[in-house]
Short mmCIF file of N, CA and C in Angstrom, two decimals:
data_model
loop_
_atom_site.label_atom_id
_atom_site.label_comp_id
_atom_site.label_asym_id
_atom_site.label_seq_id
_atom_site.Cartn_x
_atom_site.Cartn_y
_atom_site.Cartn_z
N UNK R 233 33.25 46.09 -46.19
CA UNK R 233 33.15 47.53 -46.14
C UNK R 233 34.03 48.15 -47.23
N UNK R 234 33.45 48.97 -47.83
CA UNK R 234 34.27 50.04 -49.11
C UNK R 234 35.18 50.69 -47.92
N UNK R 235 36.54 50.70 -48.91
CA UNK R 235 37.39 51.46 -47.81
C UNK R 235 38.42 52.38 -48.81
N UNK R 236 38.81 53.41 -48.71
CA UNK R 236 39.63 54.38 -49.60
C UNK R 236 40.68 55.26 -48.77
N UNK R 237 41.72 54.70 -48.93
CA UNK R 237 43.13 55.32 -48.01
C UNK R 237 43.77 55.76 -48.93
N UNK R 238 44.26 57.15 -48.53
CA UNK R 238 44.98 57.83 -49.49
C UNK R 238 46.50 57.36 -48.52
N UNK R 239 47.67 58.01 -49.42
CA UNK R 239 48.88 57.78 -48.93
C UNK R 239 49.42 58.65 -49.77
N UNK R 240 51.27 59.11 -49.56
CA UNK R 240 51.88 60.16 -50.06
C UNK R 240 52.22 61.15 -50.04
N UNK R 241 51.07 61.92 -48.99
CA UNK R 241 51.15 63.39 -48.63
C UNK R 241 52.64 63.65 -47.70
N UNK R 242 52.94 64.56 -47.40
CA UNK R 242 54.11 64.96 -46.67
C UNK R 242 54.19 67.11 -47.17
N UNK R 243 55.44 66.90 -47.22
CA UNK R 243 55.73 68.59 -47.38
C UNK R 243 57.07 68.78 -48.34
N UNK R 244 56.67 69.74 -48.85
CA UNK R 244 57.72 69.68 -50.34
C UNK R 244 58.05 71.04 -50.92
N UNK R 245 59.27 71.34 -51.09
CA UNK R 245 58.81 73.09 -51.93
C UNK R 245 58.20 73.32 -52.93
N UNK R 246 57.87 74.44 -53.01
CA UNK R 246 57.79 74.89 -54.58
C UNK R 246 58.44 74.67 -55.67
N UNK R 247 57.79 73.88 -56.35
CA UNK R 247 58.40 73.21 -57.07
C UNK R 247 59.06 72.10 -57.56
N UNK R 248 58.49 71.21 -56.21
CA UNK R 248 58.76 69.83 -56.15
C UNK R 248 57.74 69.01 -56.49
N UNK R 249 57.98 67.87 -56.23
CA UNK R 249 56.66 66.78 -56.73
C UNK R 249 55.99 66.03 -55.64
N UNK R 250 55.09 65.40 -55.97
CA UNK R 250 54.68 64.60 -54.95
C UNK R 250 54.06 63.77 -55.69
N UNK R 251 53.67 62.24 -55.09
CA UNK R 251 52.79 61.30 -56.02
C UNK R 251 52.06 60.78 -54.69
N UNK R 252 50.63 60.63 -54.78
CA UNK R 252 49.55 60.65 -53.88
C UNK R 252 48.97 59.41 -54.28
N UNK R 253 48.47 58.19 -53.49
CA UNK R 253 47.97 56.75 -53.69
C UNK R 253 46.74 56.91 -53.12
N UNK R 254 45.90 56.27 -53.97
CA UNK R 254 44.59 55.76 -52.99
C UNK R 254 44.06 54.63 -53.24
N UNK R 255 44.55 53.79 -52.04
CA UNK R 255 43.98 52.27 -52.35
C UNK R 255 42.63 51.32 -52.21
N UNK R 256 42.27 51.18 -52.38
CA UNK R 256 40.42 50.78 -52.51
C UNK R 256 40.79 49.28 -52.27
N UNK R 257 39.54 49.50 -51.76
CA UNK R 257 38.91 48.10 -51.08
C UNK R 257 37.70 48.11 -50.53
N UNK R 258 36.65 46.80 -51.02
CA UNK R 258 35.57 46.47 -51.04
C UNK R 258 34.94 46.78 -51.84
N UNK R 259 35.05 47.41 -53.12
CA UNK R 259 34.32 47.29 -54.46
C UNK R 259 35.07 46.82 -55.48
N UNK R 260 34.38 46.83 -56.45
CA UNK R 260 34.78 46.37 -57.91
C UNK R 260 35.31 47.59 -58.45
N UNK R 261 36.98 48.16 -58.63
CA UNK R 261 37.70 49.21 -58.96
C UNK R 261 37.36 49.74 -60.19
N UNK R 262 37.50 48.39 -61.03
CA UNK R 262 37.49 48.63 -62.42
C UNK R 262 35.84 49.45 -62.76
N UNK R 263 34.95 49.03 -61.96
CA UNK R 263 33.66 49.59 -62.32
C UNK R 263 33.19 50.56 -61.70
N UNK R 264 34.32 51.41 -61.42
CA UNK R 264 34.44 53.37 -60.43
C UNK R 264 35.14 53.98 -61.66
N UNK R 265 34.70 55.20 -61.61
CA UNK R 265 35.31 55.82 -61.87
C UNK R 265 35.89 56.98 -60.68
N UNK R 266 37.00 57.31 -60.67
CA UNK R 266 37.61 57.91 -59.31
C UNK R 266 37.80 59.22 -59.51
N UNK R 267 37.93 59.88 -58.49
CA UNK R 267 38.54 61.52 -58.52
C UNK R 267 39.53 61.44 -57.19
N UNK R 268 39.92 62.89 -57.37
CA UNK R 268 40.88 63.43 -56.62
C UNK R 268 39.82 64.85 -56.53
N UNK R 269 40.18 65.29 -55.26
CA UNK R 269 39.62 66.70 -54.66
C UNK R 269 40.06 67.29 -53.59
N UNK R 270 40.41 68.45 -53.39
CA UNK R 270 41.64 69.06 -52.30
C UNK R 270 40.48 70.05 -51.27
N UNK R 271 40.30 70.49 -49.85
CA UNK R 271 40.59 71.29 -49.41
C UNK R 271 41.16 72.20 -48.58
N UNK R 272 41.22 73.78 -48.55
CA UNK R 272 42.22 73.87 -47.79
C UNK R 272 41.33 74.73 -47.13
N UNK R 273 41.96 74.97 -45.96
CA UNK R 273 41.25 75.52 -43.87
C UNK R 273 40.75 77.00 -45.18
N UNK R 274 39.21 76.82 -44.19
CA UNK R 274 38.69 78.03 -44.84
C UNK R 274 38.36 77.82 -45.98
N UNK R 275 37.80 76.73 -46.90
CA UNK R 275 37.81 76.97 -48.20
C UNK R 275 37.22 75.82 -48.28
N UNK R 276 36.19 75.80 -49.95
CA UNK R 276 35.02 74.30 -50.22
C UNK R 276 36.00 73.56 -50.77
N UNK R 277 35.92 72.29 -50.75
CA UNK R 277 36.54 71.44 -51.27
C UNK R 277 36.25 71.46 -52.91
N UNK R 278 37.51 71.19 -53.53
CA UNK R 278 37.49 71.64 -54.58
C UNK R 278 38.14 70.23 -55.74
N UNK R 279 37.24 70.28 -56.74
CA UNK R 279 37.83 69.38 -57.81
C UNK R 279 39.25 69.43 -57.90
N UNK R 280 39.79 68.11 -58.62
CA UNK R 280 40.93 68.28 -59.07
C UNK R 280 41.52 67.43 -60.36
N UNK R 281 41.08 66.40 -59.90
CA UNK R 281 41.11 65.37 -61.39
C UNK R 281 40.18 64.41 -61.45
N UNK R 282 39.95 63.69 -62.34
CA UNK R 282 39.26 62.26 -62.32
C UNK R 282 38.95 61.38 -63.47
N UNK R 283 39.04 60.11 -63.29
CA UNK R 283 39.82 59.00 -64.32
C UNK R 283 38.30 58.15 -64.79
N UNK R 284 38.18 57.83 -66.00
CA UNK R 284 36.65 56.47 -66.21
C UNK R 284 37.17 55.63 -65.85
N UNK R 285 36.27 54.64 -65.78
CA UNK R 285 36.21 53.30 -65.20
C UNK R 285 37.51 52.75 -65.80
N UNK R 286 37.61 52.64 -66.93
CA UNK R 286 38.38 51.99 -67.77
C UNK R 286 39.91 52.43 -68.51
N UNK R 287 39.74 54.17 -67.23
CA UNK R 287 41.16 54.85 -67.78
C UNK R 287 41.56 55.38 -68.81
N UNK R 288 40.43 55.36 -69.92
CA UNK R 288 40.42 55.98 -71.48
C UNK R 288 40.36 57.55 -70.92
N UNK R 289 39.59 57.76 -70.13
CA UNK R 289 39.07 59.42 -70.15
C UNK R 289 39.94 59.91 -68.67
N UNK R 290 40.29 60.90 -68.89
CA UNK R 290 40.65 62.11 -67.99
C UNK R 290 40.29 63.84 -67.91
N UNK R 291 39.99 64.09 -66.10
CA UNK R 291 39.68 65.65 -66.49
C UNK R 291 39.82 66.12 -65.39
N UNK R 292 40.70 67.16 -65.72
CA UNK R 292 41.21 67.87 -64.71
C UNK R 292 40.79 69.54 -64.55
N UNK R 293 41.44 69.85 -63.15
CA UNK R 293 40.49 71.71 -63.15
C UNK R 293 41.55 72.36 -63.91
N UNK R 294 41.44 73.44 -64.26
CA UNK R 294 42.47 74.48 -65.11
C UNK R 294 43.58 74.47 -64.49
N UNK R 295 43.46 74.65 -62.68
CA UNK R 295 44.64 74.91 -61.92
C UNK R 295 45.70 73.92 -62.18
N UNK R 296 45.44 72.84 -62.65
CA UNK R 296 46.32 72.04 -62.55
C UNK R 296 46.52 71.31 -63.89
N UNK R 297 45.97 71.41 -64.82
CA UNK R 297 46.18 70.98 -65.91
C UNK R 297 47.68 71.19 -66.51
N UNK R 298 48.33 70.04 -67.30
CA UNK R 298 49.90 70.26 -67.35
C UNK R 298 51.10 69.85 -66.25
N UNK R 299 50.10 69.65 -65.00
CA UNK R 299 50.98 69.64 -63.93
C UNK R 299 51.12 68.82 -62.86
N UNK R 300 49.37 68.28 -63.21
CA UNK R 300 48.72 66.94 -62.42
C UNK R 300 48.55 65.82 -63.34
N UNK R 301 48.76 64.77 -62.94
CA UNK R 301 48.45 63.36 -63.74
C UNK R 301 47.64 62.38 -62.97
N UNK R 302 46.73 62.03 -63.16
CA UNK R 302 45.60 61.03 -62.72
C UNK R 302 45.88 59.84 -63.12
N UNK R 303 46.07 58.73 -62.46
CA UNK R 303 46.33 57.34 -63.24
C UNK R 303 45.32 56.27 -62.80
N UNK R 304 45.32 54.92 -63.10
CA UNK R 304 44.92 54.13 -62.04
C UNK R 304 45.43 53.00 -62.33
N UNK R 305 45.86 51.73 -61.63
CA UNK R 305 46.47 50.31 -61.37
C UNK R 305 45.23 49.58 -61.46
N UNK R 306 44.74 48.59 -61.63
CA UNK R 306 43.58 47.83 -61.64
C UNK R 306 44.12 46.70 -60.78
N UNK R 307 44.99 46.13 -61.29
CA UNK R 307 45.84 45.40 -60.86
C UNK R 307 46.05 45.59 -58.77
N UNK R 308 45.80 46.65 -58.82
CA UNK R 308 46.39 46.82 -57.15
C UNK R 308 45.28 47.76 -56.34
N UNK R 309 44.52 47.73 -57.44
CA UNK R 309 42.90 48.40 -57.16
C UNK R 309 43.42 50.14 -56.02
N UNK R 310 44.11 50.42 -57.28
CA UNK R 310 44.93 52.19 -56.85
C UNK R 310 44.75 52.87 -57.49
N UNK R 311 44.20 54.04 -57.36
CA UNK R 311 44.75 55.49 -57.62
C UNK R 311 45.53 56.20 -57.71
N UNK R 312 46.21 56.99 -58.65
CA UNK R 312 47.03 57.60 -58.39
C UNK R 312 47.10 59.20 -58.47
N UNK R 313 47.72 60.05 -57.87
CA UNK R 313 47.90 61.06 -58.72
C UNK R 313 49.38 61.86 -58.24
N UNK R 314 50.11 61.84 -59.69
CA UNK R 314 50.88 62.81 -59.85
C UNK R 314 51.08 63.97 -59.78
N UNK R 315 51.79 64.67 -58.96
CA UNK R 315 51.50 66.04 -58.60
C UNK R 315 53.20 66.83 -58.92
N UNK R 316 53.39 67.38 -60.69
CA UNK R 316 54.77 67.97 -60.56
C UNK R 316 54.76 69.56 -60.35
N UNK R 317 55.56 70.10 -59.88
CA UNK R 317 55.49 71.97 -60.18
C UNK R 317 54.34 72.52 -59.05
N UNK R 318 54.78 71.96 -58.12
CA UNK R 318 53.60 72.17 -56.84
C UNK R 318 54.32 73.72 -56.48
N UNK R 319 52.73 74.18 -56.43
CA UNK R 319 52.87 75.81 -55.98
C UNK R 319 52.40 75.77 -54.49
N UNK R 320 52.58 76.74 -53.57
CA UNK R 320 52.09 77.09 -52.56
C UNK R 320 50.43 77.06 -52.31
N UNK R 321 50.01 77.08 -53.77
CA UNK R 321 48.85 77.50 -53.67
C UNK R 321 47.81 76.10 -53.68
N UNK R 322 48.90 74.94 -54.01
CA UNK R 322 48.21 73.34 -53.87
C UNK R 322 48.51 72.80 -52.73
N UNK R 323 48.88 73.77 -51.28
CA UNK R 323 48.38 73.16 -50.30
C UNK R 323 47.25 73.02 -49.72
N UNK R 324 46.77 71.98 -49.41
CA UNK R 324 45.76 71.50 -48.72
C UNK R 324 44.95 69.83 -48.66
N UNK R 325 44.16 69.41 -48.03
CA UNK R 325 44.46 67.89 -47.89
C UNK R 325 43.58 67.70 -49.05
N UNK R 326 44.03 66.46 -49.95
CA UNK R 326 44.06 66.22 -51.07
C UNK R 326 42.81 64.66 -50.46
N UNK R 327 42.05 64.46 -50.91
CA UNK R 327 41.08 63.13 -51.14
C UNK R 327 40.66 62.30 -52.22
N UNK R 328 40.42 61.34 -51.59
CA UNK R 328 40.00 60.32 -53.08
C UNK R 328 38.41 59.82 -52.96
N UNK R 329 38.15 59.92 -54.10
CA UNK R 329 36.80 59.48 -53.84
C UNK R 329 36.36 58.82 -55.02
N UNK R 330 35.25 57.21 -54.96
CA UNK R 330 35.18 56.62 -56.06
C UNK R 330 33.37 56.97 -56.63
N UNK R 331 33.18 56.81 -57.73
CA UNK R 331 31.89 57.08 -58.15
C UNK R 331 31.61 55.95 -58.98
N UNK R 332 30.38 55.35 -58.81
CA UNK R 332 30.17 54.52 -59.99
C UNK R 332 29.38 54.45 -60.86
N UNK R 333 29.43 55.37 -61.08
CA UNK R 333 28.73 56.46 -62.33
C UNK R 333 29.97 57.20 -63.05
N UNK R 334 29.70 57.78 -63.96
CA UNK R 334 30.47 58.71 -64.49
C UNK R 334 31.24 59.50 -63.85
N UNK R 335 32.48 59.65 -64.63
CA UNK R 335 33.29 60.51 -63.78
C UNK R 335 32.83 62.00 -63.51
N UNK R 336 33.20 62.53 -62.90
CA UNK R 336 32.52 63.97 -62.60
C UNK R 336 33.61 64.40 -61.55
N UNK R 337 33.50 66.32 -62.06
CA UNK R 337 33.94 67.41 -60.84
C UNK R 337 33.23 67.42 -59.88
N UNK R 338 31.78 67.06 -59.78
CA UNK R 338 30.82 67.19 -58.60
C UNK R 338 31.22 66.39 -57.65
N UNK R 339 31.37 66.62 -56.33
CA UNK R 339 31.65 65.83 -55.32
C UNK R 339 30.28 65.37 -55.09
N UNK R 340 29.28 65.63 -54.94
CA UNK R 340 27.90 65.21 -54.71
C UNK R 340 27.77 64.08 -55.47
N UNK R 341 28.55 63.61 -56.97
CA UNK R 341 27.95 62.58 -57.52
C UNK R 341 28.69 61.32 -56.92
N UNK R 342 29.95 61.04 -56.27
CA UNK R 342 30.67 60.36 -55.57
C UNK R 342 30.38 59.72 -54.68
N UNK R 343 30.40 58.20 -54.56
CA UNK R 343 29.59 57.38 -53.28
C UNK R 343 30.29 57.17 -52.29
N UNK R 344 31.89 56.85 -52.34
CA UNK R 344 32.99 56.63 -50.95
C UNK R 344 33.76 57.98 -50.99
N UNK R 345 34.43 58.11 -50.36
CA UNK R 345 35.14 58.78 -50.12
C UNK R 345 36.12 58.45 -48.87
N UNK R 346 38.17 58.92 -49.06
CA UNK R 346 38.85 58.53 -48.08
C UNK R 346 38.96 59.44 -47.05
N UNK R 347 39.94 59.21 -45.81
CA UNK R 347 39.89 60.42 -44.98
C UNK R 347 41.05 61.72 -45.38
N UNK R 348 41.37 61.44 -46.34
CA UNK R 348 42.41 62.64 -46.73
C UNK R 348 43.83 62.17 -46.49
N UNK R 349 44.89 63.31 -47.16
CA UNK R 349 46.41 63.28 -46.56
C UNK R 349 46.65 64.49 -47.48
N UNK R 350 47.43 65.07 -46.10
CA UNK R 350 47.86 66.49 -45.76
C UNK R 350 49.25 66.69 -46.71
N UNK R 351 48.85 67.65 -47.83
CA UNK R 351 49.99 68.23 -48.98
C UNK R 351 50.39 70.00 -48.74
N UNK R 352 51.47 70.11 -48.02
CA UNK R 352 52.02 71.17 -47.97
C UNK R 352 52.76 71.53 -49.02
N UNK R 353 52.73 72.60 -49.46
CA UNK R 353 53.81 73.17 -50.58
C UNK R 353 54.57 74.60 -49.86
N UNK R 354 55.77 74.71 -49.03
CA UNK R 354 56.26 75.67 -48.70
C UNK R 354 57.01 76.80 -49.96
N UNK R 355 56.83 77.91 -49.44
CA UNK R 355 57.78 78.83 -50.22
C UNK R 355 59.44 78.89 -50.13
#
């Protein structure tokens, strides 16, 4: 079974960091390309970053550009994402999801997906 667990979330101020894991299992990592996508109560789930297969390419939404970093481990078949200068406004549960196709903002093009972990940013 494809399986995608995020890890990392917790609660942090404004202006702190957080670094968010998502570990895969049951596919071939290297041949996903992955995203990250947040939402919050009341609101569509929304892009946020996402890495090629091979980690050459990255793309992130405006909101976070400068401030988010997308990585990936092959080695430990992980995801990552870096999260510095967290505003109030990047709370909400953050997901991982792998595609094996091209990377993309579309959540529709994405075949797994994890169950989330909850990123508070207090004032």
């Amino acid at each position: 079974q494809v399986q995608l667990v995020e890890a990392g979330g917790g609660l942090v101020q404004a202006g702190g960091s957080l670094t968010l894991s998502c570990a895969t299992s049951g596919l071939t990592f290297a041949s996903y390309a992955m995203g990250w996508f947040r939402q919050a109560p009341g609101k569509e789930r929304e892009f946020v970053a996402a890495i090629s297969t091979n980690g050459a390419n990255t793309y992130y939404a405006d909101s976070v550009k400068g401030r988010f970093t997308i990585s990936g481990d092959n080695a430990k078949n992980t995801v990552y994402l870096q999260m510095n200068s967290l505003k109030p406004e990047d709370t909400a549960v953050y997901y991982c999801a792998a595609n094996r196709g091209y990377y993309s903002s579309y959540a529709a093009a994405y075949d797994y997906w994890g169950r989330g972990t909850q990123v508070t940013v207090s004032s």
